[in-house]
PDB file of C-alpha atoms in Angstrom:
ATOM      1  CA  LEU A   1     -21.301  28.975 -11.582  1.00 47.00           C
ATOM      2  CA  HIS A   2     -23.125  30.596 -14.170  1.00 51.00           C
ATOM      3  CA  TRP A   3     -21.495  33.910 -13.191  1.00 55.00           C
ATOM      4  CA  LEU A   4     -18.264  32.628 -14.588  1.00 53.00           C
ATOM      5  CA  PRO A   5     -18.044  33.188 -18.749  1.00 56.00           C
ATOM      6  CA  TYR A   6     -16.873  29.465 -19.101  1.00 57.00           C
ATOM      7  CA  LYS A   7     -19.607  27.027 -20.442  1.00 60.00           C
ATOM      8  CA  ASN A   8     -17.362  24.000 -19.371  1.00 59.00           C
ATOM      9  CA  LEU A   9     -17.337  25.120 -15.850  1.00 58.00           C
ATOM     10  CA  THR A  10     -19.978  22.780 -14.962  1.00 60.00           C
ATOM     11  CA  LEU A  11     -20.903  21.279 -11.513  1.00 56.00           C
ATOM     12  CA  ASN A  12     -19.106  18.150 -12.363  1.00 58.00           C
ATOM     13  CA  VAL A  13     -15.659  20.100 -13.218  1.00 60.00           C
ATOM     14  CA  PHE A  14     -16.384  22.037 -10.067  1.00 58.00           C
ATOM     15  CA  PHE A  15     -16.502  18.872  -8.058  1.00 59.00           C
ATOM     16  CA  LEU A  16     -13.346  17.542  -9.806  1.00 63.00           C
ATOM     17  CA  GLY A  17     -11.525  20.683  -8.480  1.00 61.00           C
ATOM     18  CA  PHE A  18     -12.985  20.153  -5.249  1.00 63.00           C
ATOM     19  CA  SER A  19     -11.923  16.848  -4.862  1.00 70.00           C
ATOM     20  CA  PHE A  20      -8.196  17.392  -5.808  1.00 75.00           C
ATOM     21  CA  PRO A  21      -7.129  18.297  -2.067  1.00 79.00           C
ATOM     22  CA  VAL A  22      -8.372  14.912  -1.124  1.00 80.00           C
ATOM     23  CA  SER A  23      -6.496  13.426  -3.721  1.00 81.00           C
ATOM     24  CA  LEU A  24      -3.368  15.469  -3.027  1.00 83.00           C
ATOM     25  CA  ILE A  25      -3.835  14.118   0.719  1.00 84.00           C
ATOM     26  CA  THR A  26      -3.937  10.467  -0.226  1.00 84.00           C
ATOM     27  CA  MET A  27      -1.148  10.792  -2.549  1.00 86.00           C
ATOM     28  CA  SER A  28       1.074  12.278   0.430  1.00 86.00           C
ATOM     29  CA  VAL A  29      -0.292   9.165   2.663  1.00 87.00           C
ATOM     30  CA  MET A  30       0.976   6.851  -0.055  1.00 89.00           C
ATOM     31  CA  PHE A  31       4.178   8.274  -0.439  1.00 88.00           C
ATOM     32  CA  SER A  32       4.801   8.274   3.321  1.00 89.00           C
ATOM     33  CA  PHE A  33       5.013   4.559   3.026  1.00 91.00           C
ATOM     34  CA  ILE A  34       7.927   4.497   0.552  1.00 91.00           C
ATOM     35  CA  ARG A  35      11.086   2.903   2.079  1.00 90.00           C
ATOM     36  CA  ARG A  36      13.372   5.535   3.579  1.00 88.00           C
ATOM     37  CA  ASP A  37      16.453   3.700   2.511  1.00 87.00           C
ATOM     38  CA  ILE A  38      16.355   4.430  -1.323  1.00 89.00           C
ATOM     39  CA  SER A  39      19.199   5.881  -3.581  1.00 91.00           C
ATOM     40  CA  SER A  40      19.219   9.858  -4.316  1.00 91.00           C
ATOM     41  CA  LEU A  41      17.981   8.751  -7.847  1.00 92.00           C
ATOM     42  CA  LEU A  42      14.881   6.882  -6.619  1.00 92.00           C
ATOM     43  CA  ARG A  43      14.091  10.161  -4.300  1.00 91.00           C
ATOM     44  CA  ALA A  44      14.380  12.293  -7.325  1.00 93.00           C
ATOM     45  CA  PHE A  45      11.864  10.026  -9.225  1.00 91.00           C
ATOM     46  CA  LYS A  46       9.725  10.068  -6.120  1.00 89.00           C
ATOM     47  CA  GLN A  47       9.566  13.917  -6.187  1.00 90.00           C
ATOM     48  CA  ALA A  48       9.174  14.098 -10.020  1.00 92.00           C
ATOM     49  CA  PHE A  49       6.050  11.580  -9.825  1.00 90.00           C
ATOM     50  CA  PHE A  50       4.522  13.523  -7.152  1.00 87.00           C
ATOM     51  CA  TRP A  51       4.668  16.723  -8.955  1.00 89.00           C
ATOM     52  CA  THR A  52       4.058  15.362 -12.117  1.00 90.00           C
ATOM     53  CA  VAL A  53       0.426  14.139 -11.067  1.00 88.00           C
ATOM     54  CA  ASN A  54      -0.467  17.193  -8.815  1.00 84.00           C
ATOM     55  CA  LEU A  55       0.373  19.953 -11.075  1.00 88.00           C
ATOM     56  CA  GLY A  56      -0.856  17.769 -14.173  1.00 87.00           C
ATOM     57  CA  VAL A  57      -4.367  17.696 -12.670  1.00 85.00           C
ATOM     58  CA  ILE A  58      -4.337  21.497 -11.998  1.00 84.00           C
ATOM     59  CA  ILE A  59      -3.172  22.046 -15.806  1.00 88.00           C
ATOM     60  CA  PHE A  60      -5.777  19.468 -16.836  1.00 84.00           C
ATOM     61  CA  PHE A  61      -8.322  21.283 -14.900  1.00 80.00           C
ATOM     62  CA  LEU A  62      -7.392  24.463 -16.953  1.00 82.00           C
ATOM     63  CA  PHE A  63      -7.568  22.840 -20.161  1.00 83.00           C
ATOM     64  CA  ILE A  64     -11.061  21.802 -19.766  1.00 79.00           C
ATOM     65  CA  ILE A  65     -12.329  25.268 -18.669  1.00 77.00           C
ATOM     66  CA  PHE A  66     -10.560  26.851 -21.668  1.00 79.00           C
ATOM     67  CA  GLU A  67     -11.692  24.115 -24.038  1.00 78.00           C
ATOM     68  CA  LEU A  68      -8.237  22.884 -25.429  1.00 83.00           C
ATOM     69  CA  PRO A  69      -9.008  19.095 -26.523  1.00 82.00           C
ATOM     70  CA  THR A  70      -5.685  18.155 -27.845  1.00 87.00           C
ATOM     71  CA  ALA A  71      -3.821  19.919 -24.894  1.00 89.00           C
ATOM     72  CA  LYS A  72      -6.449  18.056 -22.518  1.00 87.00           C
ATOM     73  CA  PHE A  73      -5.813  14.460 -24.356  1.00 90.00           C
ATOM     74  CA  SER A  74      -2.006  15.055 -24.061  1.00 92.00           C
ATOM     75  CA  ILE A  75      -2.020  15.871 -20.454  1.00 91.00           C
ATOM     76  CA  ALA A  76      -4.603  12.755 -19.716  1.00 90.00           C
ATOM     77  CA  VAL A  77      -2.235  10.484 -21.320  1.00 93.00           C
ATOM     78  CA  ILE A  78       0.885  11.864 -19.246  1.00 93.00           C
ATOM     79  CA  LEU A  79      -1.064  11.616 -16.079  1.00 91.00           C
ATOM     80  CA  PHE A  80      -2.122   7.923 -16.942  1.00 93.00           C
ATOM     81  CA  VAL A  81       1.659   6.933 -17.967  1.00 94.00           C
ATOM     82  CA  ALA A  82       2.671   8.997 -14.371  1.00 92.00           C
ATOM     83  CA  VAL A  83       0.208   6.889 -12.414  1.00 93.00           C
ATOM     84  CA  VAL A  84       1.209   3.656 -13.944  1.00 94.00           C
ATOM     85  CA  LEU A  85       4.829   4.464 -13.007  1.00 93.00           C
ATOM     86  CA  ILE A  86       3.574   5.516  -9.399  1.00 93.00           C
ATOM     87  CA  PHE A  87       1.769   2.195  -9.052  1.00 94.00           C
ATOM     88  CA  SER A  88       4.978   0.164 -10.016  1.00 93.00           C
ATOM     89  CA  PHE A  89       7.142   2.552  -7.823  1.00 93.00           C
ATOM     90  CA  PHE A  90       4.904   1.842  -4.708  1.00 92.00           C
ATOM     91  CA  LEU A  91       4.671  -1.727  -5.222  1.00 93.00           C
ATOM     92  CA  LEU A  92       8.399  -2.339  -5.351  1.00 93.00           C
ATOM     93  CA  LEU A  93       9.386   0.195  -2.828  1.00 92.00           C
ATOM     94  CA  GLY A  94       6.526   0.504  -0.567  1.00 91.00           C
ATOM     95  CA  ILE A  95       6.764  -0.668   3.108  1.00 91.00           C
ATOM     96  CA  ASN A  96       5.160  -3.966   3.655  1.00 90.00           C
ATOM     97  CA  VAL A  97       2.393  -2.998   6.085  1.00 91.00           C
ATOM     98  CA  GLN A  98      -1.382  -3.337   6.184  1.00 90.00           C
ATOM     99  CA  GLN A  99      -1.872   0.166   4.799  1.00 91.00           C
ATOM    100  CA  LYS A 100       0.123  -0.860   1.701  1.00 92.00           C
ATOM    101  CA  HIS A 101      -2.864  -3.183   0.530  1.00 92.00           C
ATOM    102  CA  PHE A 102      -5.434  -0.636   0.702  1.00 93.00           C
ATOM    103  CA  LEU A 103      -3.247   2.030  -0.915  1.00 93.00           C
ATOM    104  CA  LEU A 104      -2.508  -0.486  -3.760  1.00 94.00           C
ATOM    105  CA  SER A 105      -6.030  -0.950  -4.311  1.00 95.00           C
ATOM    106  CA  GLY A 106      -6.309   2.617  -4.190  1.00 93.00           C
ATOM    107  CA  MET A 107      -3.840   2.970  -6.940  1.00 94.00           C
ATOM    108  CA  VAL A 108      -5.477   0.575  -9.078  1.00 95.00           C
ATOM    109  CA  PHE A 109      -8.637   2.534  -8.709  1.00 95.00           C
ATOM    110  CA  LEU A 110      -6.596   5.470  -9.744  1.00 92.00           C
ATOM    111  CA  VAL A 111      -5.116   3.770 -12.910  1.00 94.00           C
ATOM    112  CA  PHE A 112      -8.691   2.860 -14.071  1.00 94.00           C
ATOM    113  CA  THR A 113      -9.747   6.410 -13.347  1.00 90.00           C
ATOM    114  CA  GLY A 114      -6.878   7.455 -15.898  1.00 91.00           C
ATOM    115  CA  ILE A 115      -8.188   4.804 -18.256  1.00 93.00           C
ATOM    116  CA  THR A 116     -11.616   6.132 -18.142  1.00 91.00           C
ATOM    117  CA  GLY A 117     -10.623   9.613 -18.580  1.00 88.00           C
ATOM    118  CA  VAL A 118      -8.726   9.272 -21.739  1.00 91.00           C
ATOM    119  CA  TYR A 119     -11.581   7.077 -23.197  1.00 91.00           C
ATOM    120  CA  TYR A 120     -14.004   9.765 -22.239  1.00 89.00           C
ATOM    121  CA  ILE A 121     -11.819  12.621 -24.034  1.00 88.00           C
ATOM    122  CA  ILE A 122     -11.680  10.132 -27.111  1.00 91.00           C
ATOM    123  CA  LEU A 123     -15.472   9.355 -27.067  1.00 90.00           C
ATOM    124  CA  ALA A 124     -16.484  13.111 -27.323  1.00 84.00           C
ATOM    125  CA  ASP A 125     -15.206  12.993 -30.888  1.00 85.00           C
ATOM    126  CA  PHE A 126     -17.835  10.451 -31.786  1.00 88.00           C
ATOM    127  CA  PRO A 127     -21.296  11.955 -30.995  1.00 87.00           C
ATOM    128  CA  ALA A 128     -23.372   8.529 -31.560  1.00 87.00           C
ATOM    129  CA  LEU A 129     -21.075   6.621 -29.114  1.00 88.00           C
ATOM    130  CA  TYR A 130     -20.620   9.382 -26.711  1.00 86.00           C
ATOM    131  CA  GLU A 131     -24.530   9.730 -26.666  1.00 87.00           C
ATOM    132  CA  ASN A 132     -24.942   6.268 -25.444  1.00 86.00           C
ATOM    133  CA  TRP A 133     -21.941   5.459 -23.297  1.00 88.00           C
ATOM    134  CA  GLY A 134     -20.647   9.458 -22.335  1.00 86.00           C
ATOM    135  CA  LYS A 135     -22.620   9.368 -19.067  1.00 85.00           C
ATOM    136  CA  LEU A 136     -21.924   5.846 -18.256  1.00 87.00           C
ATOM    137  CA  LEU A 137     -18.133   6.470 -18.646  1.00 88.00           C
ATOM    138  CA  LEU A 138     -18.072   9.607 -16.827  1.00 84.00           C
ATOM    139  CA  SER A 139     -19.933   8.269 -13.733  1.00 85.00           C
ATOM    140  CA  CYS A 140     -17.236   5.311 -13.699  1.00 88.00           C
ATOM    141  CA  HIS A 141     -14.569   7.837 -13.631  1.00 87.00           C
ATOM    142  CA  ALA A 142     -16.018   9.759 -10.772  1.00 85.00           C
ATOM    143  CA  TYR A 143     -16.695   6.880  -8.679  1.00 89.00           C
ATOM    144  CA  LEU A 144     -13.361   5.393  -9.338  1.00 91.00           C
ATOM    145  CA  SER A 145     -11.735   8.574  -8.335  1.00 87.00           C
ATOM    146  CA  LEU A 146     -13.647   9.890  -5.294  1.00 86.00           C
ATOM    147  CA  TYR A 147     -15.095   6.768  -3.812  1.00 90.00           C
ATOM    148  CA  GLY A 148     -12.139   4.375  -5.028  1.00 91.00           C
ATOM    149  CA  TRP A 149      -8.697   6.206  -4.945  1.00 90.00           C
ATOM    150  CA  SER A 150      -9.847   9.080  -2.714  1.00 88.00           C
ATOM    151  CA  LEU A 151     -11.599   6.790  -0.205  1.00 90.00           C
ATOM    152  CA  SER A 152      -8.710   4.434   0.107  1.00 91.00           C
ATOM    153  CA  GLY A 153      -6.530   7.223   1.509  1.00 88.00           C
ATOM    154  CA  LEU A 154      -9.344   8.749   3.701  1.00 89.00           C
ATOM    155  CA  LEU A 155      -9.855   5.460   5.372  1.00 90.00           C
ATOM    156  CA  ILE A 156      -6.311   4.971   6.507  1.00 91.00           C
ATOM    157  CA  LEU A 157      -6.220   8.564   7.616  1.00 89.00           C
ATOM    158  CA  ILE A 158      -9.249   8.177   9.840  1.00 89.00           C
ATOM    159  CA  ARG A 159      -7.825   4.899  11.504  1.00 89.00           C
ATOM    160  CA  TRP A 160      -4.107   6.012  11.409  1.00 88.00           C
ATOM    161  CA  ASN A 161      -3.473   5.083  14.981  1.00 87.00           C
ATOM    162  CA  ASP A 162      -5.278   1.684  14.860  1.00 87.00           C
ATOM    163  CA  PHE A 163      -3.026  -0.108  12.730  1.00 86.00           C
ATOM    164  CA  PRO A 164      -2.466  -2.849  12.160  1.00 85.00           C
ATOM    165  CA  LEU A 165      -6.539  -3.660  12.096  1.00 85.00           C
ATOM    166  CA  LYS A 166      -7.972  -6.847  13.283  1.00 83.00           C
ATOM    167  CA  LEU A 167      -9.690  -7.365   9.935  1.00 81.00           C
ATOM    168  CA  ASN A 168      -9.312  -9.429   6.541  1.00 84.00           C
ATOM    169  CA  SER A 169      -7.850  -6.833   4.269  1.00 87.00           C
ATOM    170  CA  TRP A 170      -8.666  -8.503   1.199  1.00 88.00           C
ATOM    171  CA  ARG A 171     -12.359  -9.118   2.260  1.00 89.00           C
ATOM    172  CA  ILE A 172     -12.709  -4.953   2.505  1.00 92.00           C
ATOM    173  CA  ILE A 173     -10.784  -4.605  -0.608  1.00 94.00           C
ATOM    174  CA  SER A 174     -13.109  -7.186  -2.454  1.00 94.00           C
ATOM    175  CA  ILE A 175     -16.217  -5.646  -1.550  1.00 94.00           C
ATOM    176  CA  HIS A 176     -14.742  -2.064  -2.030  1.00 95.00           C
ATOM    177  CA  TRP A 177     -14.349  -2.984  -5.797  1.00 96.00           C
ATOM    178  CA  LEU A 178     -17.784  -4.850  -6.030  1.00 95.00           C
ATOM    179  CA  VAL A 179     -19.487  -1.856  -4.858  1.00 95.00           C
ATOM    180  CA  ILE A 180     -17.503   1.277  -6.478  1.00 94.00           C
ATOM    181  CA  GLY A 181     -16.031  -0.482  -9.546  1.00 90.00           C
ATOM    182  CA  ILE A 182     -19.166  -2.661 -10.770  1.00 91.00           C
ATOM    183  CA  MET A 183     -22.174  -1.656  -8.715  1.00 93.00           C
ATOM    184  CA  ALA A 184     -22.413   2.185  -8.382  1.00 92.00           C
ATOM    185  CA  PRO A 185     -21.857   3.422 -12.026  1.00 88.00           C
ATOM    186  CA  PHE A 186     -24.981   1.058 -13.308  1.00 88.00           C
ATOM    187  CA  ALA A 187     -26.992   2.216 -10.046  1.00 90.00           C
ATOM    188  CA  LYS A 188     -27.608   5.633 -11.509  1.00 83.00           C
ATOM    189  CA  ASN A 189     -30.544   4.519 -13.808  1.00 84.00           C
ATOM    190  CA  ASN A 190     -31.863   1.477 -11.582  1.00 89.00           C
ATOM    191  CA  LEU A 191     -33.451   2.039  -8.325  1.00 92.00           C
ATOM    192  CA  VAL A 192     -33.150  -1.453  -7.008  1.00 94.00           C
ATOM    193  CA  LEU A 193     -29.416  -1.664  -7.875  1.00 94.00           C
ATOM    194  CA  ALA A 194     -29.129   1.841  -6.322  1.00 94.00           C
ATOM    195  CA  VAL A 195     -30.619   0.936  -2.927  1.00 96.00           C
ATOM    196  CA  ALA A 196     -28.392  -2.471  -3.323  1.00 96.00           C
ATOM    197  CA  THR A 197     -25.260  -0.218  -3.767  1.00 95.00           C
ATOM    198  CA  LEU A 198     -26.143   1.919  -0.743  1.00 95.00           C
ATOM    199  CA  ILE A 199     -26.560  -1.022   1.673  1.00 96.00           C
ATOM    200  CA  SER A 200     -23.543  -2.525   0.172  1.00 95.00           C
ATOM    201  CA  PHE A 201     -21.437   0.883   0.788  1.00 95.00           C
ATOM    202  CA  CYS A 202     -22.843   0.952   4.392  1.00 94.00           C
ATOM    203  CA  LEU A 203     -21.778  -2.717   4.900  1.00 93.00           C
ATOM    204  CA  LEU A 204     -18.297  -1.749   3.639  1.00 93.00           C
ATOM    205  CA  LEU A 205     -17.832   0.978   6.292  1.00 92.00           C
ATOM    206  CA  HIS A 206     -19.391  -1.189   9.012  1.00 90.00           C
ATOM    207  CA  PHE A 207     -16.608  -4.055   7.889  1.00 88.00           C
ATOM    208  CA  PHE A 208     -13.839  -1.578   7.936  1.00 90.00           C
ATOM    209  CA  PHE A 209     -14.713   0.042  11.250  1.00 87.00           C
ATOM    210  CA  GLU A 210     -15.999  -2.805  13.240  1.00 78.00           C
ATOM    211  CA  GLU A 211     -13.360  -5.327  13.270  1.00 63.00           C
ATOM    212  CA  ARG A 212     -14.375  -7.588  16.655  1.00 52.00           C
ATOM    213  CA  GLU A 213     -15.563 -10.762  14.604  1.00 45.00           C
ATOM    214  CA  ALA A 214     -12.742 -10.647  11.618  1.00 42.00           C
ATOM    215  CA  ALA A 215      -9.362 -12.300  11.415  1.00 45.00           C
ATOM    216  CA  SER A 216      -6.467 -10.329  11.765  1.00 46.00           C
ATOM    217  CA  LEU A 217      -4.074  -9.993   8.907  1.00 43.00           C
ATOM    218  CA  ILE A 218      -1.311 -12.144  10.413  1.00 44.00           C
ATOM    219  CA  GLU A 219      -3.864 -14.728  11.339  1.00 45.00           C
ATOM    220  CA  SER A 220      -5.165 -14.523   7.767  1.00 45.00           C
ATOM    221  CA  ALA A 221      -1.953 -15.098   6.243  1.00 46.00           C
ATOM    222  CA  ALA A 222      -0.968 -17.781   8.560  1.00 44.00           C
ATOM    223  CA  GLU A 223      -4.063 -19.923   7.510  1.00 41.00           C
TER     224      GLU A 223
END
């Protein structure tokens, strides 16, 4: 990326932009599970939420490249508020299906992505704190976004025609949070933890795609 005259266009920023289509697809999947019998006003809110987030991410990307710290902070706060509103909207108006559990978990990942993003921007103004915590916070932000939020949507898309799945949704979600929300960010500087995280992530995928010995959602609820 050195042939472009922008010092902030690093590989990390490139992957932020590259992952945007995956996030867009996940957001579209989530909105497809909103009830159809909502009022015109709620439909308007639905459209406003969708475009606020997606256009906001594009604008945020440009603010990063052109080094506009105040504007970058402002759009980050707007995006965070929009994500919280979307989470509430989906929680109240989402269709009560198994996919909703995974998407709500994904939305919580996205809420924490917004929090870490805002704090990372603030931290840049404090060199000593940034030196100690900047990389860890950026790692948390990346993992929560890519392997938390985006992966939640991708898993649903991959098994779109298989739902409802005969597995314990909450076990999968708990493992997902343990691996991505806690283990992965700290594993970058610890080889043992990195190996444990990799194994745990493989187990997460195994449990999601292999459901023969797991209880169904209906059976789990009945118990």
